[in-house]
Amino acid sequence: MRPEPGRAGLPLDVRRSAGSSGRDAALVEAVLDALASPTVLLDPAGRVVLANSAWTDAGKERGAPILPGADYHALALQLRDDADARRLVRELRELSRGERTEVSVDRSVPDPAGSATSWFHVQASRVDQAGHVVVTHLDITARVRAERASAWRARHDSLTELPNRAHLHELIDAELQHDRCPAVAVLFLDVDGFKDVNDSLGHEVGDELLRQLAGRLLDSTRAQDTVGRLGGDEFVVLCRDCDAGGAEMLAHRCQATFEQPFDLGGRTHRLSASIGIAAVPAGDRAGVRSTDLVRDADLAMYAAKAAGRNRVRVFSPDLRYRVQRKVQLAAELRGAISDDQLLLHYQPVIDLTTGLVTGAEALVRWRHSERGVLPPCDFVPVAEQHDLIIPLTRWVLGETCRQAASWRDAGAPVVAGVNVSAVHLATGTLVDDVVTALQGAGLDARQLVVELTETSAAEDPARAAQQFRRLRELGVESSIDDFGRGFSSLSQLVAIPAGVLKIDKSLVAGADDPGSQSAAVVAAVVGLAEACGMRSLAEGVETAAQLQRVAGLGCRYAQGFHIARPMPGDEFLRWFRSRPEQGPPAG
Ligand code: C2E
Ligand code: MG
Ligand code: MG
């Protein structure tokens, strides 16, 4: 501390505490001066009595060194008159009067250039009875900035820099608690088929697509809306002061901006999105929370997706009721699988070249205690959505293999077909489950065929191909079911080593008329299947004319109500035995 005019000496009490000699007073000055943090000694009125070198240097940097005699309180407020500064001044006065033992305040001050802010931890203690106070100022700017950056990161998505799930919920809740109670709407947006982009073009391209998509959402929403990302390909838009109708318009505007192709490193890509909306009208809160609103918008999005891609759907309470029913059904189904409430009916398959019965497709039913016998369309999708399809299919595989072994022993060695779901392929246990069922029943692998629908196979042809190849190595054949319903291209499916292509009943029904388009399509499909090494099977043959037509068009097998309806296993055996051995159907 350099001697300066006006520093008339240390206050009495300070001098006394440091000793009575001038040498000791100099020692106190030297101690203060050795402190790295800017430090000042204030008199009871808050005027600067002493200031150390760090304080003087800091003052010079600001271009306004604070000299002894200056009013510290006034200067503190002059730097930035905010709540922290006012608290600091109040507490320093209290400290000086002995009404508190210390002061500890974090405060921000503008940087000399004015463009940024510095942060200081200000700590003060009283040093004598008269009320002199020592104030130290520790620069904590780096720590505060690091904390702020980490808090920002915790509330934002690193890929798009949009608010993340947690922050979105905070913002929506804040809006719902707004005193004015304005209308609030939430848009829940999910990209259609995003997984295909990631799988086919790679995650980096997928990330780039999400960034561009975030940009387009920001461009198409209003200034008062907030766009956030929940994760994956799911985005949420918080629409302030906006009812369901307004949100629908906004949703269509967002969809329209996706119609322009995305440029992904020179490659263009088109995409669409399904959007669900949930809204609360102005004034009507009734304890609605952000989690309710986002969940309802999510349900509406699922309904939009289920109705086909690129749609917008506004939430209505019946959607929740439907979901609750499904959840209840799933719980019941879980018990039904273990309680033997499932049963199988078998539909015969005949070889059109010999007229012989060569196969039987196992079709599951559920004997529900209150609702009677339910068809698979009432519960297989529920099983797929609630992690029940694997236990269900394992049960069907085991039961079918046992039934086929028993028919074989009774002189009816037919090939039994079991329908499998795409979910099963995705979990990767299909091959093991098939092996377990065959071994459990002592059935030859050639007596089992696994059916996968065209749309399921097209979801991930590479995965289907890999698992069907392993099944084929074991001797189990596979077939592609319902071909012609899902509009997949055959070229997408030729790489899948399936033995049989099952032509969907919609095409078979239309093939009645020899000159019809359906007849031409069936003929083309039969030819293409043959070229790919597959045999074709006509499904849903309901009339003699259809049977004759599909035989004439070159189908190898047929199945349908005209031949036989699905029936229980013992009935199937009686039906099999009752059939006269016959040649190809007469014209
Ligand atoms: P799918 O595999 O294509 O089975 C044929 C469906 O067509 C059966 O309906 C059958 O009763 C019906 N059908 C057969 N012949 C005719 C006909 O001449 N005319 C008409 N209109 N329909 C006919 P079902 O039993 O209701 O099964 C429907 C679908 O449920 C099956 O279609 C299959 O995709 C699925 N499914 C059935 N059982 C299972 C199963 O164990 N697991 C899985 N994952 N899905 C199953
Ligand atoms: Mg089938
Ligand atoms: Mg089918």
XYZ file of C-alpha atoms and ligand atoms in Angstrom:
635
model
C 0.000 0.000 0.000
C 1.491 3.210 -1.122
C 1.311 6.191 1.225
C -1.093 8.668 -0.193
C -2.163 12.124 0.815
C -5.252 12.057 2.944
C -4.424 8.740 4.523
C -4.063 10.406 7.823
C -3.383 7.210 9.680
C -5.101 4.075 10.771
C -8.229 4.310 12.874
C -7.580 4.179 16.541
C -8.926 0.697 17.163
C -7.053 -0.726 14.207
C -3.882 0.857 15.443
C -4.504 -0.514 18.874
C -5.167 -4.031 17.579
C -2.025 -3.898 15.476
C 0.050 -2.598 18.368
C 0.826 0.923 19.397
C 3.823 1.655 17.244
C 3.895 3.090 13.732
C 5.942 0.025 12.795
C 2.984 -2.196 13.725
C 0.583 0.000 11.775
C 2.816 -0.423 8.760
C 2.652 -4.152 9.389
C -1.175 -4.088 9.197
C -0.932 -2.169 5.955
C 1.523 -4.707 4.616
C -0.757 -7.601 5.602
C -3.727 -6.017 3.814
C -1.529 -5.287 0.841
C -0.411 -8.904 0.625
C -4.013 -10.003 0.005
C -4.523 -10.881 -3.645
C -8.178 -9.784 -3.656
C -9.092 -6.101 -3.825
C -9.631 -5.093 -0.204
C -10.679 -1.874 1.484
C -11.026 -0.695 5.030
C -14.127 1.443 5.619
C -14.839 3.839 8.433
C -18.189 3.570 10.268
C -19.754 5.955 7.716
C -18.662 3.718 4.842
C -15.839 5.931 3.600
C -12.689 4.258 2.275
C -9.848 4.604 4.817
C -7.368 2.180 3.317
C -7.240 0.309 0.022
C -4.719 -2.351 -0.946
C -2.740 -2.510 -4.205
C -5.084 -5.044 -5.781
C -7.962 -2.592 -5.183
C -6.024 0.353 -6.594
C -4.956 -1.675 -9.658
C -8.535 -2.810 -10.274
C -9.691 0.783 -10.006
C -7.067 1.889 -12.519
C -8.251 -0.794 -14.944
C -11.696 0.693 -14.706
C -10.191 4.118 -15.358
C -11.484 5.481 -12.028
C -9.309 4.598 -9.043
C -11.252 4.974 -5.828
C -9.303 7.076 -3.448
C -9.429 7.156 0.336
C -12.292 9.245 1.511
C -14.590 7.977 -1.240
C -18.088 6.828 -0.209
C -18.001 3.052 -0.714
C -21.782 2.674 -0.324
C -22.537 5.266 -2.989
C -19.949 3.718 -5.305
C -21.384 0.222 -4.840
C -24.807 1.430 -5.978
C -23.321 3.547 -8.738
C -21.651 0.502 -10.314
C -24.962 -1.333 -10.570
C -28.070 -0.433 -8.589
C -29.676 -3.826 -8.250
C -31.097 -5.950 -5.432
C -27.671 -7.462 -4.602
C -26.028 -4.030 -4.383
C -28.789 -2.670 -2.146
C -28.541 -5.728 0.097
C -24.752 -5.311 0.287
C -25.015 -1.661 1.391
C -27.751 -2.425 3.926
C -25.805 -5.301 5.442
C -22.527 -3.318 5.563
C -24.315 -0.640 7.589
C -25.752 -3.297 9.913
C -22.292 -4.854 10.269
C -20.736 -1.523 11.120
C -23.404 -0.925 13.781
C -22.710 -4.389 15.215
C -26.140 -5.742 14.203
C -24.599 -8.653 12.297
C -21.305 -10.519 12.476
C -20.410 -10.717 8.805
C -21.499 -9.904 5.276
C -21.286 -12.313 2.392
C -22.865 -11.277 -0.913
C -22.314 -12.319 -4.557
C -22.856 -9.438 -6.932
C -22.392 -8.663 -10.576
C -20.830 -5.515 -11.975
C -20.460 -4.410 -15.566
C -17.035 -4.917 -17.090
C -15.084 -1.699 -17.837
C -15.951 -2.102 -21.557
C -19.590 -2.478 -20.544
C -20.205 -5.426 -22.852
C -19.909 -8.201 -20.252
C -20.409 -8.748 -16.574
C -17.955 -9.657 -13.824
C -18.963 -11.398 -10.644
C -17.550 -10.775 -7.173
C -17.970 -12.498 -3.890
C -17.964 -9.628 -1.399
C -17.134 -10.532 2.172
C -16.856 -8.093 5.078
C -15.978 -8.237 8.783
C -16.000 -5.621 11.526
C -12.507 -4.957 12.850
C -13.152 -2.734 15.876
C -15.752 -1.501 18.273
C -15.961 1.832 16.473
C -17.440 0.067 13.436
C -14.567 -0.056 10.951
C -15.090 -2.739 8.406
C -12.736 -4.668 6.085
C -14.275 -5.592 2.736
C -12.678 -8.128 0.366
C -13.762 -8.676 -3.234
C -13.060 -12.129 -4.702
C -13.430 -12.378 -8.488
C -15.721 -15.373 -9.136
C -16.548 -14.553 -12.751
C -14.999 -17.773 -14.150
C -16.900 -19.952 -11.682
C -20.245 -18.214 -12.286
C -19.800 -18.426 -16.056
C -18.975 -22.153 -15.811
C -22.022 -22.730 -13.592
C -24.238 -20.787 -15.974
C -22.937 -22.680 -19.009
C -23.534 -25.970 -17.269
C -27.037 -24.886 -16.210
C -27.732 -23.912 -19.835
C -26.459 -27.254 -21.058
C -28.661 -29.045 -18.521
C -31.719 -27.340 -19.992
C -30.903 -27.502 -23.703
C -30.455 -30.206 -26.269
C -26.833 -30.342 -27.434
C -27.702 -31.306 -31.023
C -30.190 -28.546 -31.857
C -29.582 -26.151 -28.917
C -33.356 -26.106 -28.401
C -34.881 -26.420 -24.901
C -34.805 -30.057 -23.805
C -37.531 -32.150 -22.193
C -37.001 -30.869 -18.633
C -36.852 -27.217 -19.671
C -39.889 -27.554 -21.951
C -41.918 -28.878 -19.029
C -40.737 -25.900 -16.902
C -41.766 -23.467 -19.635
C -45.159 -25.099 -20.217
C -45.864 -25.195 -16.476
C -44.891 -21.528 -16.190
C -47.322 -20.712 -18.988
C -50.107 -22.736 -17.356
C -49.560 -20.841 -14.107
C -49.659 -17.452 -15.828
C -51.947 -15.048 -13.906
C -53.723 -14.026 -17.101
C -54.655 -17.691 -17.887
C -54.236 -17.364 -21.669
C -55.063 -20.268 -24.028
C -52.110 -22.683 -24.305
C -51.539 -25.341 -26.947
C -48.849 -27.971 -27.295
C -47.836 -29.528 -30.592
C -46.189 -32.957 -30.452
C -44.359 -33.718 -33.680
C -42.790 -37.012 -34.699
C -40.957 -37.488 -37.990
C -42.396 -40.274 -40.151
C -39.890 -43.030 -40.910
C -36.927 -41.275 -39.275
C -35.412 -44.632 -38.319
C -35.047 -45.436 -42.053
C -32.964 -42.269 -42.539
C -30.687 -43.206 -39.640
C -30.384 -46.814 -40.779
C -29.850 -46.128 -44.460
C -27.874 -42.861 -44.414
C -26.145 -43.098 -41.026
C -26.474 -41.248 -37.734
C -24.483 -38.196 -38.833
C -26.884 -37.552 -41.684
C -29.776 -38.229 -39.310
C -28.367 -35.601 -36.916
C -27.997 -33.092 -39.729
C -31.595 -33.713 -40.760
C -32.776 -33.057 -37.186
C -30.799 -29.794 -37.058
C -32.320 -28.607 -40.340
C -35.738 -29.660 -39.157
C -35.310 -27.682 -35.933
C -34.407 -24.623 -38.040
C -37.517 -24.996 -40.177
C -39.711 -25.362 -37.106
C -38.239 -22.158 -35.669
C -38.906 -20.391 -38.973
C -42.521 -21.528 -39.207
C -43.563 -20.789 -35.626
C -44.441 -17.381 -34.164
C -42.075 -15.289 -32.054
C -43.997 -16.107 -28.847
C -43.846 -19.879 -29.435
C -41.096 -22.102 -28.051
C -39.751 -25.030 -30.053
C -38.046 -27.794 -28.064
C -36.774 -31.304 -28.647
C -37.862 -34.153 -26.390
C -35.272 -36.515 -27.835
C -34.898 -38.700 -30.931
C -37.145 -37.362 -33.689
C -39.732 -35.941 -31.282
C -40.239 -32.174 -31.107
C -42.676 -30.114 -29.056
C -43.903 -26.607 -29.778
C -45.340 -24.593 -26.897
C -47.846 -22.194 -28.478
C -48.603 -19.285 -26.174
C -51.925 -17.459 -26.430
C -53.119 -20.063 -28.892
C -56.191 -22.342 -28.964
C -56.593 -25.722 -30.696
C -57.725 -24.100 -33.959
C -54.691 -21.824 -34.060
C -52.425 -24.733 -33.218
C -53.893 -26.752 -36.092
C -53.085 -23.963 -38.518
C -49.578 -23.805 -37.113
C -49.211 -27.579 -37.446
C -50.208 -27.467 -41.112
C -47.756 -24.614 -41.656
C -44.974 -26.722 -40.118
C -45.908 -29.669 -42.316
C -45.894 -27.432 -45.383
C -42.291 -26.376 -44.709
C -41.243 -30.056 -44.746
C -42.529 -30.389 -48.306
C -39.372 -28.670 -49.540
C -36.703 -31.381 -49.812
C -33.883 -31.301 -47.253
C -30.344 -30.949 -48.571
C -28.136 -33.492 -46.858
C -24.604 -33.035 -48.147
C -25.643 -32.835 -51.785
C -28.303 -35.506 -51.401
C -31.926 -34.377 -51.192
C -34.335 -36.024 -48.828
C -38.087 -35.640 -48.354
C -39.878 -36.253 -45.125
C -43.207 -35.818 -43.445
C -44.278 -35.621 -39.820
C -47.270 -36.685 -37.752
C -48.483 -34.016 -35.340
C -50.694 -34.292 -32.254
C -52.198 -31.260 -30.514
C -53.479 -30.745 -26.978
C -54.821 -27.392 -25.850
C -56.391 -25.669 -22.850
C -58.715 -22.749 -23.567
C -58.184 -19.334 -21.978
C -59.143 -19.212 -18.314
C -59.741 -22.948 -18.052
C -56.913 -24.493 -16.023
C -58.469 -27.024 -13.631
C -55.094 -28.133 -12.340
C -53.738 -29.071 -15.781
C -49.985 -29.676 -15.679
C -47.422 -29.754 -18.419
C -47.086 -33.549 -18.150
C -50.858 -33.910 -18.848
C -50.726 -31.632 -21.856
C -47.654 -33.269 -23.412
C -49.049 -36.766 -22.775
C -52.358 -35.870 -24.457
C -50.542 -34.326 -27.432
C -48.434 -37.501 -27.641
C -51.586 -39.669 -27.706
C -53.043 -37.480 -30.450
C -49.772 -37.823 -32.397
C -50.013 -41.623 -32.145
C -53.594 -41.487 -33.423
C -52.415 -39.246 -36.302
C -49.667 -41.726 -37.189
C -52.007 -44.708 -36.956
C -54.359 -43.006 -39.409
C -51.547 -42.724 -41.967
C -48.522 -40.481 -42.210
C -48.328 -36.725 -42.474
C -51.493 -36.035 -40.483
C -52.553 -33.668 -37.730
C -54.870 -34.795 -34.933
C -56.288 -32.796 -32.028
C -56.595 -34.654 -28.713
C -60.060 -35.657 -27.518
C -60.914 -37.539 -24.306
C -62.056 -40.643 -26.227
C -58.421 -41.135 -27.274
C -57.458 -41.497 -23.619
C -60.362 -43.885 -23.068
C -59.173 -46.007 -25.994
C -55.666 -46.093 -24.597
C -56.966 -47.071 -21.155
C -58.967 -49.890 -22.732
C -55.872 -51.104 -24.541
C -53.836 -51.014 -21.343
C -56.568 -53.012 -19.588
C -56.735 -55.478 -22.468
C -52.952 -55.868 -22.382
C -53.102 -56.694 -18.655
C -55.806 -59.283 -19.310
C -53.888 -60.723 -22.256
C -50.797 -61.202 -20.101
C -52.852 -63.479 -17.861
C -54.576 -65.152 -20.815
C -51.290 -66.407 -22.274
C -50.343 -68.199 -19.055
C -53.933 -69.247 -18.216
C -54.546 -71.166 -21.441
C -57.231 -68.797 -22.683
C -55.645 -68.683 -26.139
C -56.554 -71.244 -28.743
C -55.569 -72.009 -32.305
C -57.640 -72.648 -35.380
C -55.988 -74.130 -38.444
C -56.837 -73.286 -42.017
C -55.933 -75.904 -44.633
C -53.658 -75.142 -47.578
C -53.935 -77.233 -50.725
C -51.434 -77.853 -53.516
C -53.198 -76.831 -56.724
C -51.073 -79.164 -58.864
C -52.115 -82.282 -56.915
C -55.208 -81.188 -54.991
C -53.641 -82.595 -51.850
C -53.754 -80.873 -48.491
C -50.151 -79.945 -47.786
C -50.405 -77.374 -45.035
C -52.352 -75.720 -42.231
C -51.967 -72.154 -41.056
C -52.273 -71.640 -37.317
C -54.487 -68.648 -36.473
C -54.719 -67.534 -32.872
C -57.935 -66.665 -31.006
C -58.609 -65.580 -27.440
C -61.456 -67.050 -25.422
C -62.169 -63.931 -23.364
C -64.174 -64.497 -20.189
C -66.623 -61.632 -20.899
C -66.301 -60.817 -24.565
C -66.368 -64.299 -26.080
C -63.879 -65.530 -28.676
C -61.842 -62.597 -29.970
C -60.231 -62.575 -33.447
C -56.496 -61.804 -33.694
C -57.083 -58.284 -35.007
C -58.583 -57.417 -31.579
C -55.503 -58.334 -29.566
C -52.391 -59.080 -31.691
C -51.698 -55.328 -32.222
C -52.140 -54.816 -28.441
C -49.669 -57.640 -27.831
C -47.213 -55.983 -30.217
C -47.464 -52.640 -28.419
C -47.211 -54.040 -24.885
C -44.265 -56.449 -25.085
C -46.530 -59.478 -25.196
C -46.013 -60.618 -28.757
C -42.921 -62.693 -27.932
C -44.624 -64.796 -25.200
C -47.723 -65.042 -27.411
C -45.732 -66.253 -30.430
C -43.732 -68.678 -28.283
C -47.017 -70.164 -27.110
C -48.328 -70.381 -30.712
C -45.055 -71.954 -31.919
C -45.038 -74.571 -29.134
C -48.714 -75.431 -29.558
C -48.537 -75.588 -33.370
C -45.435 -77.808 -33.368
C -47.124 -80.190 -30.894
C -50.258 -80.251 -33.060
C -48.270 -80.872 -36.270
C -46.351 -83.733 -34.589
C -49.636 -85.256 -33.464
C -51.152 -84.964 -37.000
C -47.973 -86.506 -38.412
C -48.365 -89.446 -36.025
C -52.004 -89.728 -37.109
C -50.987 -89.932 -40.769
C -51.469 -86.268 -41.741
C -47.927 -84.925 -42.241
C -48.824 -81.343 -43.204
C -46.594 -78.270 -42.996
C -47.848 -75.983 -40.246
C -47.628 -72.207 -40.696
C -47.096 -69.758 -37.845
C -47.476 -65.983 -38.196
C -44.651 -63.965 -36.679
C -44.470 -60.256 -36.033
C -41.785 -57.753 -37.069
C -41.228 -57.012 -33.369
C -40.043 -60.595 -32.939
C -37.471 -60.188 -35.717
C -36.246 -57.006 -34.073
C -35.625 -58.666 -30.707
C -33.506 -61.338 -32.408
C -34.861 -64.363 -30.487
C -36.995 -65.779 -33.327
C -34.534 -68.442 -34.482
C -33.944 -69.689 -30.921
C -37.678 -69.711 -30.196
C -38.348 -71.758 -33.349
C -35.627 -74.271 -32.423
C -37.013 -74.610 -28.875
C -40.542 -75.277 -30.188
C -39.344 -77.854 -32.764
C -37.214 -79.676 -30.208
C -39.963 -79.559 -27.571
C -42.420 -81.241 -29.950
C -39.931 -83.528 -31.719
C -41.013 -82.024 -35.057
C -38.941 -82.072 -38.251
C -37.963 -78.520 -39.274
C -39.405 -79.145 -42.761
C -42.879 -79.371 -41.214
C -42.851 -75.753 -40.067
C -43.152 -72.543 -42.071
C -42.844 -69.077 -40.598
C -45.045 -66.344 -42.086
C -44.129 -62.677 -42.044
C -46.300 -60.003 -43.656
C -44.980 -58.075 -46.597
C -45.127 -54.783 -44.679
C -43.245 -56.280 -41.709
C -40.590 -57.735 -44.026
C -40.240 -54.391 -45.820
C -39.683 -52.589 -42.500
C -36.201 -54.044 -42.349
C -35.520 -56.390 -45.299
C -31.888 -56.927 -44.284
C -32.841 -58.157 -40.817
C -35.625 -60.383 -42.200
C -33.177 -61.807 -44.774
C -30.565 -62.608 -42.151
C -32.994 -64.445 -39.840
C -34.816 -66.256 -42.646
C -31.416 -67.435 -43.956
C -30.625 -68.953 -40.558
C -34.055 -70.592 -40.432
C -33.535 -71.989 -43.931
C -30.179 -73.443 -42.848
C -32.090 -75.240 -40.080
C -34.626 -76.523 -42.639
C -37.472 -74.135 -41.713
C -39.016 -72.347 -44.671
C -40.565 -68.910 -44.554
C -43.257 -67.155 -46.501
C -44.144 -63.546 -47.214
C -47.759 -63.000 -46.182
C -50.431 -60.655 -47.567
C -48.347 -59.667 -50.595
C -50.066 -56.914 -52.561
C -51.668 -55.234 -49.556
C -48.754 -53.077 -48.512
C -47.578 -51.840 -51.923
C -43.977 -52.809 -51.205
C -41.870 -53.339 -54.255
C -41.063 -56.948 -54.966
C -37.459 -55.922 -55.623
C -37.277 -54.947 -51.950
C -38.312 -58.454 -50.977
C -36.414 -60.632 -53.481
C -33.301 -60.591 -51.335
C -35.281 -62.267 -48.534
C -34.811 -66.036 -48.788
C -38.511 -66.915 -48.536
C -39.919 -70.049 -50.139
C -43.520 -68.944 -50.594
C -45.181 -65.681 -51.595
C -48.747 -65.500 -50.286
C -50.862 -63.304 -52.580
C -53.296 -61.184 -50.576
C -57.003 -61.881 -50.760
C -57.738 -58.397 -52.102
C -55.897 -59.287 -55.325
C -57.393 -62.793 -55.443
C -60.937 -61.439 -55.049
C -60.480 -59.124 -58.007
C -59.015 -61.866 -60.190
C -62.480 -63.400 -60.750
C -62.768 -61.588 -64.045
C -60.116 -62.929 -66.457
C -59.745 -59.558 -68.176
C -59.413 -57.605 -64.904
C -56.366 -55.696 -63.761
C -56.192 -57.904 -60.649
C -55.926 -61.019 -62.827
C -53.054 -59.390 -64.706
C -51.401 -58.388 -61.424
C -51.758 -61.913 -59.982
C -50.221 -63.363 -63.172
C -47.351 -60.874 -62.948
C -46.770 -61.582 -59.242
C -46.757 -65.343 -59.898
C -44.183 -64.837 -62.677
C -42.003 -62.582 -60.571
C -42.154 -64.910 -57.570
C -41.111 -67.800 -59.788
C -38.235 -65.762 -61.214
C -37.106 -65.133 -57.631
C -37.286 -68.815 -56.776
C -40.530 -68.534 -54.742
C -43.747 -70.538 -55.044
C -46.973 -68.572 -54.867
C -50.022 -69.162 -52.727
C -53.425 -67.544 -53.308
C -55.034 -66.433 -50.036
C -58.720 -65.865 -49.356
C -60.080 -68.020 -52.163
C -63.829 -67.772 -51.602
C -65.376 -69.222 -54.753
C -64.868 -72.083 -57.179
C -64.310 -69.508 -59.919
C -61.501 -67.883 -57.940
C -59.941 -71.245 -57.261
C -59.964 -72.088 -60.917
C -58.661 -68.668 -61.889
C -55.682 -68.705 -59.528
C -54.814 -72.254 -60.579
C -54.968 -71.107 -64.201
C -52.746 -68.115 -63.440
C -50.053 -70.467 -62.144
C -50.462 -70.256 -58.352
C -49.005 -73.347 -56.721
C -51.085 -73.338 -53.513
C -54.429 -71.994 -52.321
C -56.154 -71.310 -49.037
C -59.579 -69.809 -48.364
C -63.135 -70.217 -47.160
C -64.026 -72.030 -50.388
C -61.622 -74.813 -49.419
C -62.165 -74.688 -45.666
C -62.563 -72.190 -42.855
C -60.067 -72.178 -39.994
C -60.987 -74.946 -37.505
C -59.763 -76.559 -34.282
C -56.904 -79.083 -34.553
C -58.974 -82.278 -34.030
C -61.574 -81.096 -36.521
C -58.788 -80.461 -39.004
C -57.708 -84.095 -38.749
C -61.261 -85.333 -39.408
C -61.563 -82.940 -42.338
C -58.184 -84.108 -43.707
C -59.212 -87.768 -43.482
C -62.581 -87.091 -45.095
C -60.988 -85.642 -48.244
C -60.814 -87.994 -51.167
C -57.327 -88.018 -52.663
C -57.784 -85.923 -55.762
C -55.926 -84.565 -58.724
C -55.751 -80.869 -59.794
C -59.160 -79.160 -59.669
C -61.144 -79.745 -62.796
C -61.729 -76.684 -65.029
P -53.264 -63.993 -42.222
O -52.014 -64.574 -41.727
O -53.271 -63.450 -43.592
O -54.372 -65.111 -42.050
C -55.421 -65.287 -42.920
C -56.641 -64.574 -42.436
O -57.590 -64.550 -43.474
C -57.326 -65.309 -41.283
O -57.989 -64.350 -40.485
C -58.335 -66.130 -41.989
O -59.427 -66.503 -41.181
C -58.767 -65.187 -43.071
N -59.276 -65.906 -44.227
C -58.900 -67.106 -44.678
N -59.595 -67.440 -45.783
C -60.410 -66.415 -46.051
C -61.379 -66.146 -47.083
O -61.631 -66.939 -47.975
N -62.008 -64.954 -47.040
C -61.765 -64.053 -46.068
N -62.439 -62.894 -46.105
N -60.886 -64.264 -45.085
C -60.202 -65.445 -45.088
P -57.773 -64.271 -38.956
O -57.722 -65.595 -38.342
O -58.785 -63.281 -38.454
O -56.333 -63.669 -38.861
C -56.097 -62.389 -39.277
C -54.637 -62.044 -39.203
O -54.179 -62.046 -37.863
C -53.751 -63.069 -39.886
O -53.759 -62.832 -41.255
C -52.428 -62.783 -39.259
O -51.804 -61.696 -39.882
C -52.837 -62.400 -37.860
N -52.616 -63.541 -36.974
C -53.380 -64.638 -36.780
N -52.802 -65.458 -35.898
C -51.631 -64.899 -35.534
C -50.567 -65.273 -34.659
O -50.549 -66.343 -34.048
N -49.524 -64.419 -34.557
C -49.485 -63.261 -35.239
N -48.432 -62.462 -35.080
N -50.457 -62.860 -36.065
C -51.510 -63.684 -36.204
Mg -50.625 -65.685 -42.338
Mg -52.361 -63.507 -45.136
